[in-house]
XYZ file of N, CA and C in Angstrom:
321
model
N 0.732 -5.742 -10.144
C 1.829 -5.301 -8.895
C 1.292 -3.930 -8.309
N 1.230 -3.935 -6.884
C 0.580 -2.825 -6.025
C 1.901 -1.866 -5.855
N 2.003 -0.937 -6.727
C 3.056 -0.096 -6.630
C 2.955 0.916 -5.072
N 1.777 1.056 -4.780
C 1.770 1.894 -3.461
C 2.470 1.335 -2.395
N 1.915 -0.212 -2.358
C 2.283 -0.929 -1.352
C 3.806 -1.215 -1.312
N 4.297 -1.211 -2.670
C 5.896 -1.257 -2.725
C 6.685 0.226 -2.230
N 5.818 0.885 -2.649
C 6.263 2.541 -2.333
C 6.406 2.338 -0.524
N 5.501 1.917 -0.211
C 5.321 1.978 1.524
C 6.423 1.348 2.060
N 6.587 0.071 1.334
C 7.762 -0.775 2.048
C 9.071 -0.132 1.899
N 9.351 0.538 0.679
C 10.638 1.188 0.504
C 10.993 2.212 1.412
N 9.651 3.250 1.514
C 9.923 4.079 2.633
C 10.045 3.488 4.032
N 9.484 2.781 4.478
C 9.443 1.922 5.879
C 11.147 1.771 5.799
N 11.549 0.909 4.822
C 12.923 0.222 5.085
C 13.863 1.568 4.620
N 13.656 2.743 4.037
C 14.625 3.708 4.144
C 14.674 4.449 5.565
N 13.606 4.691 5.937
C 13.486 5.363 7.478
C 14.185 4.315 8.352
N 13.971 2.971 8.277
C 14.871 2.241 9.073
C 16.457 2.316 9.383
N 16.939 2.660 7.679
C 18.280 2.755 7.490
C 18.631 4.158 8.126
N 17.763 5.073 8.420
C 17.891 6.454 8.725
C 18.385 7.100 7.725
N 17.680 7.053 6.708
C 18.031 7.687 5.321
C 16.750 8.720 4.725
N 16.930 9.970 4.431
C 16.156 10.818 3.882
C 15.917 10.407 2.543
N 14.831 10.831 2.082
C 14.913 10.769 0.487
C 16.061 11.227 -0.114
N 16.311 12.458 -0.021
C 17.444 13.030 -0.630
C 18.911 12.224 -0.633
N 18.780 11.426 0.848
C 20.130 10.362 0.904
C 20.323 9.339 -0.055
N 18.999 8.684 -0.098
C 18.943 7.577 -0.783
C 18.824 7.856 -2.484
N 18.537 9.058 -2.630
C 18.517 9.495 -4.134
C 19.992 9.662 -4.420
N 20.780 10.273 -3.702
C 22.132 10.379 -3.670
C 22.948 9.034 -3.838
N 22.794 8.006 -3.202
C 23.266 7.020 -3.231
C 22.947 6.185 -4.332
N 21.631 6.209 -4.924
C 21.160 5.688 -6.043
C 21.394 6.418 -7.481
N 22.299 7.657 -7.199
C 22.335 8.497 -8.535
C 20.990 8.661 -9.221
N 19.898 9.009 -8.396
C 18.686 9.489 -8.811
C 18.184 10.765 -8.384
N 17.132 11.291 -8.484
C 16.537 12.743 -8.192
C 15.561 12.234 -6.785
N 15.863 13.145 -6.117
C 14.759 12.921 -4.698
C 13.500 12.839 -5.097
N 13.019 13.449 -5.961
C 11.877 13.601 -6.693
C 11.359 12.222 -6.913
N 12.072 11.637 -7.764
C 11.819 9.959 -8.120
C 11.791 9.334 -7.064
N 12.568 9.277 -5.949
C 12.168 8.557 -4.732
C 10.788 8.965 -4.430
N 10.641 9.940 -4.074
C 9.140 10.549 -3.776
C 8.272 9.883 -4.383
N 8.349 10.014 -5.674
C 7.274 9.158 -6.531
C 7.355 7.895 -6.304
N 8.509 7.078 -6.217
C 8.469 5.698 -6.052
C 7.769 5.381 -4.748
N 7.846 6.058 -3.653
C 7.292 5.957 -2.603
C 5.761 6.220 -2.386
N 5.223 7.060 -2.898
C 3.926 7.270 -3.355
C 3.219 6.386 -4.293
N 3.995 5.414 -5.109
C 3.286 4.523 -5.933
C 2.964 5.244 -7.313
N 3.727 6.332 -7.478
C 3.053 7.110 -8.817
C 3.727 6.440 -9.869
N 5.159 6.042 -9.834
C 6.095 5.806 -10.686
C 6.475 4.148 -10.329
N 6.882 3.306 -11.271
C 7.581 2.264 -11.279
C 8.672 2.130 -11.575
N 9.449 1.152 -10.967
C 11.360 1.369 -11.288
C 11.440 0.205 -12.220
N 12.730 0.214 -12.832
C 13.408 -0.746 -13.442
C 13.773 -1.798 -12.572
N 14.352 -3.091 -13.082
C 14.731 -3.973 -12.277
C 16.164 -3.495 -11.799
N 16.874 -3.172 -12.255
C 18.259 -2.558 -11.979
C 18.193 -1.637 -10.736
N 17.153 -0.626 -10.849
C 16.767 0.331 -9.855
C 16.561 -0.323 -8.470
N 15.414 -1.244 -8.691
C 14.797 -2.186 -7.754
C 16.120 -2.912 -7.047
N 17.030 -3.397 -7.681
C 18.140 -4.224 -7.023
C 18.863 -3.318 -6.400
N 19.438 -1.971 -6.914
C 20.146 -1.029 -6.242
C 19.433 -0.550 -4.697
N 18.157 -0.363 -4.680
C 17.476 0.049 -3.654
C 17.492 -1.149 -2.679
N 17.525 -2.232 -3.173
C 17.161 -3.705 -2.119
C 18.788 -3.621 -1.660
N 19.692 -3.421 -2.317
C 21.270 -3.610 -1.589
C 21.306 -2.516 -0.717
N 21.030 -1.164 -1.363
C 21.281 -0.044 -0.276
C 20.574 0.140 0.930
N 19.474 -0.386 1.158
C 18.513 -0.692 2.229
C 18.813 -1.957 3.038
N 19.548 -2.905 2.762
C 20.019 -4.067 2.929
C 18.624 -4.998 3.378
N 18.088 -5.033 2.230
C 16.733 -6.119 1.995
C 16.856 -6.950 1.016
N 16.006 -7.807 0.804
C 15.847 -8.744 -0.350
C 14.871 -7.698 -1.323
N 14.919 -7.960 -2.590
C 13.866 -7.548 -3.534
C 12.500 -8.252 -3.486
N 12.482 -9.371 -2.775
C 11.223 -10.027 -2.798
C 10.628 -9.203 -1.512
N 11.381 -8.821 -0.605
C 10.631 -8.011 0.561
C 10.173 -6.847 0.212
N 10.627 -6.064 -0.638
C 10.175 -5.072 -1.145
C 8.976 -5.288 -2.108
N 9.058 -6.267 -3.151
C 7.917 -6.350 -3.747
C 6.799 -6.908 -3.257
N 7.067 -7.968 -2.096
C 5.744 -8.698 -1.674
C 5.688 -8.538 -0.107
N 6.741 -8.070 0.284
C 6.714 -7.701 1.666
C 6.402 -8.801 2.906
N 6.834 -9.990 2.401
C 6.947 -11.025 3.109
C 8.188 -11.789 3.607
N 8.963 -10.992 4.558
C 10.479 -11.158 4.722
C 10.502 -12.726 5.184
N 9.694 -13.146 6.166
C 9.939 -14.587 6.317
C 10.179 -15.684 5.378
N 9.183 -15.385 4.258
C 9.133 -16.298 3.301
C 10.942 -15.996 2.305
N 10.993 -14.846 2.224
C 12.363 -14.468 1.561
C 13.294 -15.273 2.421
N 13.428 -15.132 3.620
C 14.354 -15.545 4.662
C 14.328 -17.054 4.407
N 13.499 -17.893 4.394
C 13.129 -19.371 3.807
C 13.800 -19.491 2.642
N 13.517 -18.876 1.726
C 14.154 -19.264 0.219
C 15.582 -18.963 0.361
N 16.068 -17.895 1.046
C 17.531 -17.545 1.280
C 18.154 -18.944 2.017
N 17.592 -19.502 3.024
C 18.085 -20.896 3.900
C 18.240 -21.690 2.941
N 17.069 -22.332 2.164
C 16.985 -23.444 1.272
C 18.192 -23.217 0.169
N 18.343 -21.766 -0.481
C 19.314 -21.762 -1.398
C 20.798 -21.901 -0.931
N 21.060 -21.588 0.461
C 22.335 -21.523 1.176
C 22.374 -23.174 1.291
N 21.429 -23.928 1.653
C 21.597 -25.588 2.012
C 21.960 -26.116 0.836
N 21.594 -25.723 -0.343
C 21.624 -26.357 -1.528
C 22.514 -25.793 -2.508
N 23.098 -24.839 -2.126
C 24.355 -23.883 -3.030
C 25.610 -24.924 -3.350
N 25.998 -25.771 -2.689
C 27.190 -26.531 -2.843
C 26.838 -28.015 -3.335
N 25.724 -28.204 -3.904
C 25.259 -29.415 -4.419
C 25.292 -29.515 -5.700
N 25.562 -30.547 -6.372
C 25.672 -30.672 -7.936
C 24.243 -30.692 -8.254
N 24.314 -30.002 -9.648
C 22.807 -29.906 -10.158
C 21.767 -31.223 -10.136
N 22.567 -32.500 -10.450
C 21.754 -33.748 -10.334
C 21.207 -33.986 -8.935
N 22.007 -33.418 -7.871
C 21.367 -33.776 -6.653
C 20.374 -32.747 -6.224
N 20.521 -31.549 -6.758
C 19.588 -30.668 -6.526
C 18.287 -30.910 -7.237
N 18.557 -31.704 -8.502
C 17.197 -32.093 -9.116
C 16.465 -33.309 -8.278
N 17.201 -34.125 -7.722
C 16.701 -35.241 -6.906
C 15.846 -34.721 -5.662
N 16.410 -33.506 -5.083
C 15.908 -33.412 -3.979
C 14.595 -32.224 -4.167
N 14.576 -31.763 -5.498
C 13.309 -31.280 -5.838
C 12.177 -32.400 -6.021
N 12.756 -33.190 -6.828
C 11.881 -34.418 -6.724
C 11.130 -34.982 -5.655
N 12.247 -35.198 -4.502
C 11.634 -35.500 -3.198
C 10.576 -34.624 -2.696
N 11.264 -33.277 -2.594
C 10.013 -32.500 -2.044
C 8.624 -32.562 -2.845
N 8.787 -32.749 -3.843
C 7.470 -32.846 -4.664
C 6.817 -34.127 -4.045
N 7.294 -35.011 -3.645
C 6.676 -36.196 -3.235
C 6.245 -36.134 -1.720
N 7.005 -35.469 -1.120
C 6.527 -35.209 0.274
C 5.704 -34.006 0.757
N 5.623 -33.046 -0.028
C 5.013 -31.834 0.174
C 3.394 -31.911 0.496
N 2.848 -32.849 -0.618
C 1.315 -33.179 -0.666
C 1.030 -33.903 0.763
N 2.125 -34.732 1.342
C 2.042 -35.489 2.547
C 1.820 -34.325 3.684
N 2.674 -33.376 3.705
C 2.523 -32.437 4.712
C 1.807 -31.568 4.951
N 1.097 -31.131 3.708
C 0.058 -30.136 3.751
C -1.536 -30.800 4.109
N -1.437 -32.194 4.509
C -2.593 -32.678 4.945
C -2.415 -32.694 6.578
N -1.368 -32.240 7.181
C -1.125 -32.223 8.561
C -2.141 -30.794 9.503
């Protein structure tokens, strides 16, 4: 896990939201120094803190961890499309995708 890259993404999203380190820290009930350490890649964070940061900054945890928002949006779209179907139908769709994807990779 690249803590420096994650920290840079947190910092960028914080700035997009117009927040200072102090303001983000206050919303998360942590110290501003802790936010500084996260943004510099000095410290790692727990999953609950990661989730709080993502919610506060209105981004997905995937985008903070991996930086590819497009993939995260595609996953969210697939989840939305399959949210209201039965587990059996979801399983059939997964089997169908497993059959189709190898053919699509050859395009």
